[in-house]
Tab-separated table of C-alpha atoms and ligand atoms in Angstrom:
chain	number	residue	atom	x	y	z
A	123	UNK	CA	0.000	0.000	0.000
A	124	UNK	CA	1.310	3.975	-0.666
A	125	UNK	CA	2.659	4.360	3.332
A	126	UNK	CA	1.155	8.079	2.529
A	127	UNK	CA	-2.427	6.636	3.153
A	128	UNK	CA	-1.415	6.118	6.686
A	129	UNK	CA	-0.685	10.170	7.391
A	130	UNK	CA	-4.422	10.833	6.302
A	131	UNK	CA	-6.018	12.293	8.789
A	132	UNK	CA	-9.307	10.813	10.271
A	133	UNK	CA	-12.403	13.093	8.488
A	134	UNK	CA	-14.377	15.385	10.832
A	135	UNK	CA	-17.429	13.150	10.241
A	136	UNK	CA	-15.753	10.144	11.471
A	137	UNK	CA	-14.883	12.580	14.424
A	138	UNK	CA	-18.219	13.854	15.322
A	139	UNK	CA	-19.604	10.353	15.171
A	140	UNK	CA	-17.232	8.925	18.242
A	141	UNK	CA	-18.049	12.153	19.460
A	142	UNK	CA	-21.355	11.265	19.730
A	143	UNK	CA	-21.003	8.009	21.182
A	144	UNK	CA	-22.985	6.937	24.519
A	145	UNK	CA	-25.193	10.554	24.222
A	146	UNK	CA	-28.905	9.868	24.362
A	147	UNK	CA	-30.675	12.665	22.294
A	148	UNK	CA	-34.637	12.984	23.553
A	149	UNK	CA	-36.962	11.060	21.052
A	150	UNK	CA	-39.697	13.965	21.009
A	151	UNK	CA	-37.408	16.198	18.792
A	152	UNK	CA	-36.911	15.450	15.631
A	153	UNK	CA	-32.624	15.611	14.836
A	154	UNK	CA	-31.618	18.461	12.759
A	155	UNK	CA	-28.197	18.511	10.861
A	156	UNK	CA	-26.370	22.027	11.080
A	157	UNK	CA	-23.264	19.923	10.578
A	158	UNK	CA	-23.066	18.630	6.877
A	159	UNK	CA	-22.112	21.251	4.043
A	160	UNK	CA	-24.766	19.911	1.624
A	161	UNK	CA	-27.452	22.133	-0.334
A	162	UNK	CA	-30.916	21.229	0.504
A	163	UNK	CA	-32.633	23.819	-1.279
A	164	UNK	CA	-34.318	22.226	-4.864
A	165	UNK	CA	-32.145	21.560	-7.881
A	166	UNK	CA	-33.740	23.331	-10.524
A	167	UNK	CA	-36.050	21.698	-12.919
A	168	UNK	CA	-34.502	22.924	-16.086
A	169	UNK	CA	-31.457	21.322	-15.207
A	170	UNK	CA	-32.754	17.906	-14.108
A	171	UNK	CA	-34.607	17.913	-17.290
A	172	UNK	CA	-31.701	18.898	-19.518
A	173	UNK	CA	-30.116	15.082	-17.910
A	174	UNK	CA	-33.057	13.339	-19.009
A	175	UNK	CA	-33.004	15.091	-23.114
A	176	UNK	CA	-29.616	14.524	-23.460
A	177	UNK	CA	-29.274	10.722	-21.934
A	178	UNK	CA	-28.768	9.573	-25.520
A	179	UNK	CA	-25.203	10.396	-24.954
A	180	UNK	CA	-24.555	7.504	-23.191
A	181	UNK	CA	-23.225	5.725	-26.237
A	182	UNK	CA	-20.145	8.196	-26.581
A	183	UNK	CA	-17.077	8.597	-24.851
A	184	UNK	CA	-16.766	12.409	-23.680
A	185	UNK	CA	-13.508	13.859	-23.984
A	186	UNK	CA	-11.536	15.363	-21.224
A	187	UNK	CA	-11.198	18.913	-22.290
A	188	UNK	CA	-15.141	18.779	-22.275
A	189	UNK	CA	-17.348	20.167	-25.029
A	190	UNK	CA	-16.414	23.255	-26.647
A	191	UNK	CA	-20.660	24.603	-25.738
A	192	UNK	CA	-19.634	23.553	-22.162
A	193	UNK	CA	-16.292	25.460	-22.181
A	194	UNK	CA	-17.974	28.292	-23.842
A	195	UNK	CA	-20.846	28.938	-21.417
A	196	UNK	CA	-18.309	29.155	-18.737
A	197	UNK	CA	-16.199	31.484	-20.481
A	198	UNK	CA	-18.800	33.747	-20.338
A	199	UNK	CA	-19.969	33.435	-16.927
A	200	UNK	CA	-16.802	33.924	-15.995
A	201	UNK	CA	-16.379	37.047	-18.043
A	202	UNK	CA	-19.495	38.269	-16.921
A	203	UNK	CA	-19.304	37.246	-13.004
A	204	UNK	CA	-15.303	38.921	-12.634
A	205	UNK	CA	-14.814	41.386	-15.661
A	206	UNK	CA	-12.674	39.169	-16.814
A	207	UNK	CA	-12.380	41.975	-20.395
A	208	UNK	CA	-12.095	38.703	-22.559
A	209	UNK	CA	-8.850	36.944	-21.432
A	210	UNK	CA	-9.650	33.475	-20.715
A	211	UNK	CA	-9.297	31.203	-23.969
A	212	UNK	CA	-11.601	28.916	-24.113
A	213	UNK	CA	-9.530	26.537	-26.276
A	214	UNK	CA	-6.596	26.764	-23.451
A	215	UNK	CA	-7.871	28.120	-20.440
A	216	UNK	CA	-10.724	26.072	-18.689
A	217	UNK	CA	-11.576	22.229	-17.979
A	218	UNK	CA	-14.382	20.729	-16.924
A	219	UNK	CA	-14.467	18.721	-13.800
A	220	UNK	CA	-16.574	16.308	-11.860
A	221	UNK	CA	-17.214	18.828	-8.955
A	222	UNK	CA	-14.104	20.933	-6.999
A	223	UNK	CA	-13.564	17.929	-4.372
A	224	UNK	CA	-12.073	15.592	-7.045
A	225	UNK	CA	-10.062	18.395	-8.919
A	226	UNK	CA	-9.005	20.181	-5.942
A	227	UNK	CA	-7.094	16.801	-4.759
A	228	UNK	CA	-6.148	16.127	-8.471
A	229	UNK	CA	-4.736	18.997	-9.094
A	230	UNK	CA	-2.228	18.350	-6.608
A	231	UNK	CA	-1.156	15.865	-7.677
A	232	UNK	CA	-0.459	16.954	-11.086
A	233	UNK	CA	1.599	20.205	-10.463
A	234	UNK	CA	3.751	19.216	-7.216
A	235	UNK	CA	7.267	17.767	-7.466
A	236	UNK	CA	7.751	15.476	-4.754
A	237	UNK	CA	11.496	15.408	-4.807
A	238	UNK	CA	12.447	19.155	-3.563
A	239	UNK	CA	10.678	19.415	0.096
A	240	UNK	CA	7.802	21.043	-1.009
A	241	UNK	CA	5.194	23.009	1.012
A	242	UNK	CA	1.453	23.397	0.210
A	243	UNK	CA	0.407	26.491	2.029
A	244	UNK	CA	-3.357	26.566	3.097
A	245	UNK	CA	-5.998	28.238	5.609
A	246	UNK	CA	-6.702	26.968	8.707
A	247	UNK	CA	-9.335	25.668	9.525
A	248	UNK	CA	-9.953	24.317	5.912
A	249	UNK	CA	-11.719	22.040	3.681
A	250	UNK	CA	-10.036	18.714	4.445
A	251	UNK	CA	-8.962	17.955	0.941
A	252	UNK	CA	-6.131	20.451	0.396
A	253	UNK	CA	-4.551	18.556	3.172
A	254	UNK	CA	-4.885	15.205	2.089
A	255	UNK	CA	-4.080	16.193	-1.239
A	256	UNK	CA	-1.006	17.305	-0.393
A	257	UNK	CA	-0.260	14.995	1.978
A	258	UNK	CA	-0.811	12.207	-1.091
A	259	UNK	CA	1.214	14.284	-3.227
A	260	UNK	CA	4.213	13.916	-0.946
A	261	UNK	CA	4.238	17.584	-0.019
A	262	UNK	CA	3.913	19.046	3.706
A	263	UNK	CA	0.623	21.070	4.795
A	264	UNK	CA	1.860	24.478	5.835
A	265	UNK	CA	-1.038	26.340	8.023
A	266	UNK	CA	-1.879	29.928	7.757
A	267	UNK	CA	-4.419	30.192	10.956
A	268	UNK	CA	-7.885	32.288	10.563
A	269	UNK	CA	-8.554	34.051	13.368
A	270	UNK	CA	-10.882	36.777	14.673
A	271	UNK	CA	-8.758	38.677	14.776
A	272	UNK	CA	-7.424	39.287	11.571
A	273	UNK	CA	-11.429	38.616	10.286
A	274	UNK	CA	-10.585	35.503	9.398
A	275	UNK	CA	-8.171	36.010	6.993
A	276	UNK	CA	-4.730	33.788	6.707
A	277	UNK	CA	-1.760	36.644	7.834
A	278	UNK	CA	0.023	36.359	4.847
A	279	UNK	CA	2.274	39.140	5.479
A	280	UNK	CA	3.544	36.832	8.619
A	281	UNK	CA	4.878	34.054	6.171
A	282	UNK	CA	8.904	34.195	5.568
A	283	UNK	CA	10.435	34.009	1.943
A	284	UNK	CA	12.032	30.799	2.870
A	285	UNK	CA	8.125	29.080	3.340
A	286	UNK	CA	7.102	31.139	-0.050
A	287	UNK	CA	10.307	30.100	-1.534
A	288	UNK	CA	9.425	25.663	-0.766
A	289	UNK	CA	5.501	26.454	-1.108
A	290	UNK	CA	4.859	25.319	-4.493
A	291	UNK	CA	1.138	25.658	-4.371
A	292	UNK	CA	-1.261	27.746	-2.183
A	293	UNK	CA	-4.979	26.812	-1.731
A	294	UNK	CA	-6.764	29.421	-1.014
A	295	UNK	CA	-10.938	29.617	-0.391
A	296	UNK	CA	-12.595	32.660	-0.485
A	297	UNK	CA	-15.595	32.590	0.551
A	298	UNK	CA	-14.227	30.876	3.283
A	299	UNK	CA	-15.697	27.195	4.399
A	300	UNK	CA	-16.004	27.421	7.478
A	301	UNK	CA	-15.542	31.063	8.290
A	302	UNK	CA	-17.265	32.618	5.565
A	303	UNK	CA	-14.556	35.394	5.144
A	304	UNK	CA	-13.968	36.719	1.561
A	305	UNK	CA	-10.343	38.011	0.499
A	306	UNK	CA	-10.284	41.237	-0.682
A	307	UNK	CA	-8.994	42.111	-4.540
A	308	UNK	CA	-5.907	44.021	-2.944
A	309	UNK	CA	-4.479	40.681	-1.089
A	310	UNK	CA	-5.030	38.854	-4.086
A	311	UNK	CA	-2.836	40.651	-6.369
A	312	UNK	CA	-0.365	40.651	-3.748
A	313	UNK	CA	-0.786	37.176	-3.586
A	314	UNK	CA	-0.009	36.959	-7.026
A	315	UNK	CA	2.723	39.301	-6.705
A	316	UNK	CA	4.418	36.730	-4.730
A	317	UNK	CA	3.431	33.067	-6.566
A	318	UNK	CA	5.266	35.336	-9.303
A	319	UNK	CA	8.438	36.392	-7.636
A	320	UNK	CA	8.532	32.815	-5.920
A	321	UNK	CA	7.078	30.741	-8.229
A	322	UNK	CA	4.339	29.167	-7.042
A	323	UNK	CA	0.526	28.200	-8.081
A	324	UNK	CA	-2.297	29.668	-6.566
A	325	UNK	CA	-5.111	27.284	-6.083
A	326	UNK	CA	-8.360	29.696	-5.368
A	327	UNK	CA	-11.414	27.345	-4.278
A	328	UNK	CA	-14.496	29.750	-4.845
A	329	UNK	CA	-17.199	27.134	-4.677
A	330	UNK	CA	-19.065	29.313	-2.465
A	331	UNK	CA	-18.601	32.660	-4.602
A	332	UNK	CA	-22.453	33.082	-5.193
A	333	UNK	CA	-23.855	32.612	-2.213
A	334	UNK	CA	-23.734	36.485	-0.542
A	335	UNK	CA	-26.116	38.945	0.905
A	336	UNK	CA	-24.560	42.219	0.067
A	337	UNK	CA	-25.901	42.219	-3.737
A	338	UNK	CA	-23.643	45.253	-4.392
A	339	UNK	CA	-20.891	43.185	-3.274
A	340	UNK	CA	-20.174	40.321	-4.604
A	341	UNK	CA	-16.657	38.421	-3.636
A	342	UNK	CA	-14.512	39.022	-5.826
A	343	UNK	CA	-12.336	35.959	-8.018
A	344	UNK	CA	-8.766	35.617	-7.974
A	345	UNK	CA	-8.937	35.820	-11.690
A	346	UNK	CA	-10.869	38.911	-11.895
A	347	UNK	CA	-7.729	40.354	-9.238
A	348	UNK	CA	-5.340	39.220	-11.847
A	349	UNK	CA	-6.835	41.296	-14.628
A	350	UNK	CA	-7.433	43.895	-12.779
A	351	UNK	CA	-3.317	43.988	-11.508
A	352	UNK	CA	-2.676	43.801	-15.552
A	353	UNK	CA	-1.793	39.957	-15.550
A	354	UNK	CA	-3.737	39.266	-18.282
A	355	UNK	CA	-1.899	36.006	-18.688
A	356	UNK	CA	-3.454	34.887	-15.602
A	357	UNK	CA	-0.228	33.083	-15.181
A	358	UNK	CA	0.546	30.922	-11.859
A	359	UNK	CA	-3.277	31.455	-11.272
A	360	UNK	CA	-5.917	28.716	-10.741
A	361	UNK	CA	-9.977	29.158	-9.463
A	362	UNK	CA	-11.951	26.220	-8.944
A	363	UNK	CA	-16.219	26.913	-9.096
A	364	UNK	CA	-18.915	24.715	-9.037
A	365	UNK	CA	-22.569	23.990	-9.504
A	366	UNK	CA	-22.801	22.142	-5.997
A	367	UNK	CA	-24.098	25.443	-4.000
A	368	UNK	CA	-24.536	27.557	-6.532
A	369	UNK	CA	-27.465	25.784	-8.553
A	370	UNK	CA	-28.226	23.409	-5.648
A	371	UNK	CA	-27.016	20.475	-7.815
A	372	UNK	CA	-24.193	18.729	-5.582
A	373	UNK	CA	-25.287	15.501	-6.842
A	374	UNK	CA	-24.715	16.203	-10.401
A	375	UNK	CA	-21.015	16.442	-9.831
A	376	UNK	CA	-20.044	19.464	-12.182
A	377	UNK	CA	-17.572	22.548	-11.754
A	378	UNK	CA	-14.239	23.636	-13.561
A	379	UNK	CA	-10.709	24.957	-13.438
A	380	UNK	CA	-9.814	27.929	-15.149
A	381	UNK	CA	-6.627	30.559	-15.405
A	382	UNK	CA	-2.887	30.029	-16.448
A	383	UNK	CA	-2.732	27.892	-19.871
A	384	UNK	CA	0.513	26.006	-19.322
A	385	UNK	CA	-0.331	24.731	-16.054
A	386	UNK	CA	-3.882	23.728	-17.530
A	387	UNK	CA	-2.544	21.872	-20.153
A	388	UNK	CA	-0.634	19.639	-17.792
A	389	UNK	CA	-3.413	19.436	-15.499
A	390	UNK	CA	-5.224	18.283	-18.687
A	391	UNK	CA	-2.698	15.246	-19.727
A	392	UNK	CA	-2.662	14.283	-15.955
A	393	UNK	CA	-6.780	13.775	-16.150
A	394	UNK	CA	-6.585	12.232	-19.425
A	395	UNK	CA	-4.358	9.732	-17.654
A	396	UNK	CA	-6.693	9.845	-14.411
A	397	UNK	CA	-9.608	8.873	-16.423
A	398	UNK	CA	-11.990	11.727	-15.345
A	399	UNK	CA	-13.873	13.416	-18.025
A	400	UNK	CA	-17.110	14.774	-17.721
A	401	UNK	CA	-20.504	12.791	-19.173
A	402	UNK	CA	-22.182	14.320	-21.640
A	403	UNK	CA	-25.472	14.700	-20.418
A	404	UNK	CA	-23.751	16.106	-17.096
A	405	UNK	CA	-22.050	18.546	-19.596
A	406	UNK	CA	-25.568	19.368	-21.282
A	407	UNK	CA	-26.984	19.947	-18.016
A	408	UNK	CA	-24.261	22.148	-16.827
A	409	UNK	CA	-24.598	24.632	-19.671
A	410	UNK	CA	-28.172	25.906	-19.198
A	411	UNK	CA	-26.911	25.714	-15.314
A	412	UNK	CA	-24.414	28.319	-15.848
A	413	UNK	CA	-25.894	30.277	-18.332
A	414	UNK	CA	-29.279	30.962	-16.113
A	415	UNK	CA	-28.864	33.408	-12.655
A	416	UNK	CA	-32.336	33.764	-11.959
A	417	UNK	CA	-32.483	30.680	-9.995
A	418	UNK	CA	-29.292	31.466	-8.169
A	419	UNK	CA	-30.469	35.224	-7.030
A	420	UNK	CA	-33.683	33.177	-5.576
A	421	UNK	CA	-31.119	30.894	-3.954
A	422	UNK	CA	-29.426	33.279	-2.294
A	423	UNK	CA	-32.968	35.315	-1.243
A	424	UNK	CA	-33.547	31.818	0.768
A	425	UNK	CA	-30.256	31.770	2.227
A	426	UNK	CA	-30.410	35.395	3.093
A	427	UNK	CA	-33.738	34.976	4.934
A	428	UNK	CA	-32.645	31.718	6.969
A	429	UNK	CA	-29.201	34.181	7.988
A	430	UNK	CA	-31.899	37.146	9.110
A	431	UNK	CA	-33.974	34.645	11.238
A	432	UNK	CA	-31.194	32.547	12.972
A	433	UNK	CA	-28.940	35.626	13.585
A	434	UNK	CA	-32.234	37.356	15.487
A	435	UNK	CA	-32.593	34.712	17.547
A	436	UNK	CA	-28.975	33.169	18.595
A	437	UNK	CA	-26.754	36.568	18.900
A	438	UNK	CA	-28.607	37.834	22.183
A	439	UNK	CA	-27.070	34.782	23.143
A	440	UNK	CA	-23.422	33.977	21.594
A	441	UNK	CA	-20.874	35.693	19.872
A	442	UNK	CA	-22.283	34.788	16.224
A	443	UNK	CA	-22.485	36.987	12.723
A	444	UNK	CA	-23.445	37.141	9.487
A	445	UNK	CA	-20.706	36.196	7.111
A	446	UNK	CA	-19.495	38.194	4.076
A	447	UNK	CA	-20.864	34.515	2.103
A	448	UNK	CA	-21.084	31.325	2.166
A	449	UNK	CA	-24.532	29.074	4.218
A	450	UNK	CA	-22.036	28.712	7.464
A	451	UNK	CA	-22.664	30.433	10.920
A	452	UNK	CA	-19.252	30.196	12.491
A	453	UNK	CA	-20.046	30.731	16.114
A	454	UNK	CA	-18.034	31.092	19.104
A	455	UNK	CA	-18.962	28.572	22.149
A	456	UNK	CA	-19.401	29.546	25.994
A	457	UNK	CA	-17.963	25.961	26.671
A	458	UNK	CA	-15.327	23.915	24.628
A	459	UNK	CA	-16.489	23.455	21.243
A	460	UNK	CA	-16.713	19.155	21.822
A	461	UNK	CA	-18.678	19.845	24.606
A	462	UNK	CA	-20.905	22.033	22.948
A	463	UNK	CA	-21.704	20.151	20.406
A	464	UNK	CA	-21.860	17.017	22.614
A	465	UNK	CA	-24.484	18.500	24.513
A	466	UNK	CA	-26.125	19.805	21.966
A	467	UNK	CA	-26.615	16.408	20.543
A	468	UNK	CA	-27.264	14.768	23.523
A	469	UNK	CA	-30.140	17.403	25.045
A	470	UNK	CA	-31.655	19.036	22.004
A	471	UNK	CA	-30.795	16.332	19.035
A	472	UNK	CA	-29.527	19.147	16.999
A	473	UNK	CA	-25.989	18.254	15.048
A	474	UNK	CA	-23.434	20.720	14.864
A	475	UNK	CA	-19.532	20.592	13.887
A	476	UNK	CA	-16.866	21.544	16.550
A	477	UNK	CA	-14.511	23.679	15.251
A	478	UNK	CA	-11.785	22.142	16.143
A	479	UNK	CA	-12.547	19.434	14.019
A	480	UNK	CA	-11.558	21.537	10.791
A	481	UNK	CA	-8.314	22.613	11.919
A	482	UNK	CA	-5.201	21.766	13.109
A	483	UNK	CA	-3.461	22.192	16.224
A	484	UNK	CA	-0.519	24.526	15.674
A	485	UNK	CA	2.296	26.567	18.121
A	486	UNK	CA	-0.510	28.800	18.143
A	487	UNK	CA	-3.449	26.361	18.904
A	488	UNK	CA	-6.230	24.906	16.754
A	489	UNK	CA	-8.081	28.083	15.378
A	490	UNK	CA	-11.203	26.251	15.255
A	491	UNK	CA	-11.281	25.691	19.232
A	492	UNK	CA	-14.383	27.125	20.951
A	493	UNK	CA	-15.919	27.625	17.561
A	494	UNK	CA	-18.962	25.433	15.659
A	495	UNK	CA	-19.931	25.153	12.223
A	496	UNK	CA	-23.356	25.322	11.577
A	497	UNK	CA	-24.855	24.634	7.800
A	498	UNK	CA	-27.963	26.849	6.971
A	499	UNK	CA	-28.814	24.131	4.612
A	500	UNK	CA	-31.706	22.682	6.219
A	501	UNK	CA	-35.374	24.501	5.029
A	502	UNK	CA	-36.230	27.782	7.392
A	503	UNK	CA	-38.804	26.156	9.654
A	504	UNK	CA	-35.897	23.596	10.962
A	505	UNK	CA	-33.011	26.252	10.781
A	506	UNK	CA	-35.521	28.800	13.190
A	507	UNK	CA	-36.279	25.544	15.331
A	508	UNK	CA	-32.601	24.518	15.791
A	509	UNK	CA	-31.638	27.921	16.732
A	510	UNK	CA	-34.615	28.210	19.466
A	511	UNK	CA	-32.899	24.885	20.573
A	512	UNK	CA	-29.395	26.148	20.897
A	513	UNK	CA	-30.317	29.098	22.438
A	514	UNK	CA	-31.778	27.062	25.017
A	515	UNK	CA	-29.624	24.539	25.728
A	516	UNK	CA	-26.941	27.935	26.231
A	517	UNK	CA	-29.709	29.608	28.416
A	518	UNK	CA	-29.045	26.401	30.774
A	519	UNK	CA	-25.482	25.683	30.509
B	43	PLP	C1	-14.627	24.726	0.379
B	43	PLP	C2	-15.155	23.627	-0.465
B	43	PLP	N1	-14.549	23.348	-1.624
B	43	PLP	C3	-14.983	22.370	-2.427
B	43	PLP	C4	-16.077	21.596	-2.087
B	43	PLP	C5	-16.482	20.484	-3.010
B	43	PLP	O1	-17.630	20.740	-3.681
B	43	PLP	P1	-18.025	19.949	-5.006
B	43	PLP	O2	-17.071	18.780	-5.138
B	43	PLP	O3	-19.410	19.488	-4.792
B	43	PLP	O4	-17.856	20.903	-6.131
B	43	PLP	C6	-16.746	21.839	-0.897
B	43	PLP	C7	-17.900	21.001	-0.527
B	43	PLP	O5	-18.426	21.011	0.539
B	43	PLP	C8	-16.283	22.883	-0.058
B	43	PLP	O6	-16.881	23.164	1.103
């Protein structure tokens, strides 16, 4: 077996499960999940229906590279979404992928080179992947902790040239899973400043780009901060998006990578190796997905309204706000975080994940301590009930 496997880190679900064990949640509420990331909301008709029209495709073999309608359609959402003035070549410049979880962990493995010491410089707390995908692709995690303090952005200015100099790939996620916290245009081009002087890739996950409640603000891309800085190249720069939370469709499997040609066209023989291309009725679906925002402005008019109610009722009570995006309430605990959520589970049969759980301990401690991740996913009734229910079980701590 790859002795690599071994340094993978138990996942936070197998965590909160043992974490659970011997609690005996009261059988007159029903259990509500705050604690898994998945959209509940409806997947759009149109797009379930554009699956079932184009299932005649299942005699061909898709390519890797994807359709050149698929490619196309996401050129121009991507123009359109980060004023992107017409840079990205569709021929060169964008790949389909079967949603960011599979590409963000392939990618890794395509672009690092195992035999100089590398780093792979990430958020903490973080979406798990990045660190077993680096783990697997013999580099070391390096943790940039998001705190309060710093509104939950990494402190890059704290990082030395000699970490910049080893790093040969950053993952960054903006929005932010689990803090919600959006990088602003003015640390991305510095970012890219630096992957330029160094050498390095920049990995942006923005999965959760169009899911905000300022509509005169929406995060901004790391591709739309390279245009804007005059790379037009979009060289050593790579953004991952997807139709999971966007268009409610996690189960359909479907996102992309897009930015710097040459390290695309790597990326591209690695997957054509990997085996990984796209179905074509996926690929169908996807294009009237990305080419229709109507049903993601309603989306985000049901998250906003969940935010609005839960907020009212839980920040009389704990330290709790509403994020710049993303459907995650990163609160702050009165107790330990495991506790919390222990109890939580065991007196009001709501599920919650403890911070800690998301991060790693560091010389600085685990950022995610005294912190819980709750998912706005579930519909408002349960979200407004679950919130009732933590309130009280922190009214009678
Ligand atoms: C930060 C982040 N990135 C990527 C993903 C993967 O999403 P998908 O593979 O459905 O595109 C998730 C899913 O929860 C996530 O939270």
């Amino acid at each position: 077996m790859n002795p690599d496997l071994g340094k993978l880190h138990p996942y936070p679900f197998e965590k909160l499960a043992k974490l659970k064990d011997g609690t005996t949640p009261p059988h007159d509420l029903a259990h509500i999940a705050l604690s898994i990331g998945e959209p509940k909301h409806p997947t759009p008709g149109f797009i379930t229906e554009a699956i079932i029209e184009h299932l005649h495709g299942l005699s061909n073999y898709p390519t890797t590279i994807g359709t050149i309608e698929l490619r196309s359609a996401i050129a121009e959402w991507l123009d359109n979404r980060f004023h992107l003035d017409g840079n990205l070549d569709v021929r060169t410049q964008i790949i389909p992928v079967n949603g960011t979880r599979e590409a963000l962990f392939s990618f890794a493995q395509a672009v690092i080179d195992r035999h100089t010491d590398p780093l792979v410089v990430m958020p903490n707390p973080f979406y798990q992947i990045y660190e077993g995908a680096a783990i697997l692709a013999g580099a070391k995690p390096y943790f940039l902790n998001c705190i309060a303090e710093n509104n939950f952005i990494p402190d890059f200015d704290s990082v030395s040239a000699d970490v910049w100099e080893r790093c040969q790939l950053l993952y960054l996620c903006s929005p932010g899973n689990p803090t919600g916290a959006v990088i602003d245009k003015n640390t991305l081009i510095k970012l890219i400043e630096l992957a330029h002087k160094h050498d390095f890739i920049i990995a942006s996950d923005e999965c959760y780009s169009e899911i905000y409640f300022d509509d005169q603000q929406p995060p901004v891309g790391l591709l739309e901060a390279a245009v804007a800085a005059g790379f037009n190249d979009l060289s050593h720069c790579v953004v991952f998006h997807s139709l999971s939370k966007r268009s409610n469709a996690p189960g359909l499997r479907s996102g992309f990578v897009a930015g710097d040609a040459h390290i695309l066209k790597n990326f591209l023989r690695y997957r054509t190796y990997h085996g990984c291309a796209m179905s074509l009725q996926t690929q169908s679906a996807s294009i009237v997905a990305w080419q229709d925002e109507k049903h993601v402005a309603y989306n985000r008019e049901l998250y906003r309204e969940k935010f609005i109610a839960v907020l009212e009722i839980l920040s009389p009570v704990m330290n709790v706000s509403l994020p710049q995006a993303s459907f995650y309430l990163w609160a702050e605990t009165p107790i330990a975080d495991t506790d919390f959520a222990r109890h939580l589970f065991d007196k009001q049969n709501v599920t919650v994940l403890p911070g800690s759980f998301l991060a790693r301990d560091t010389d600085n401690g685990n950022p995610g301590q005294n912190r819980i991740r709750m998912a706005l996913v579930a519909p408002l009734e349960e979200c407004i009930e679950a919130a009732y229910r933590i309130r009280n079980l922190i009214e009678n701590l």
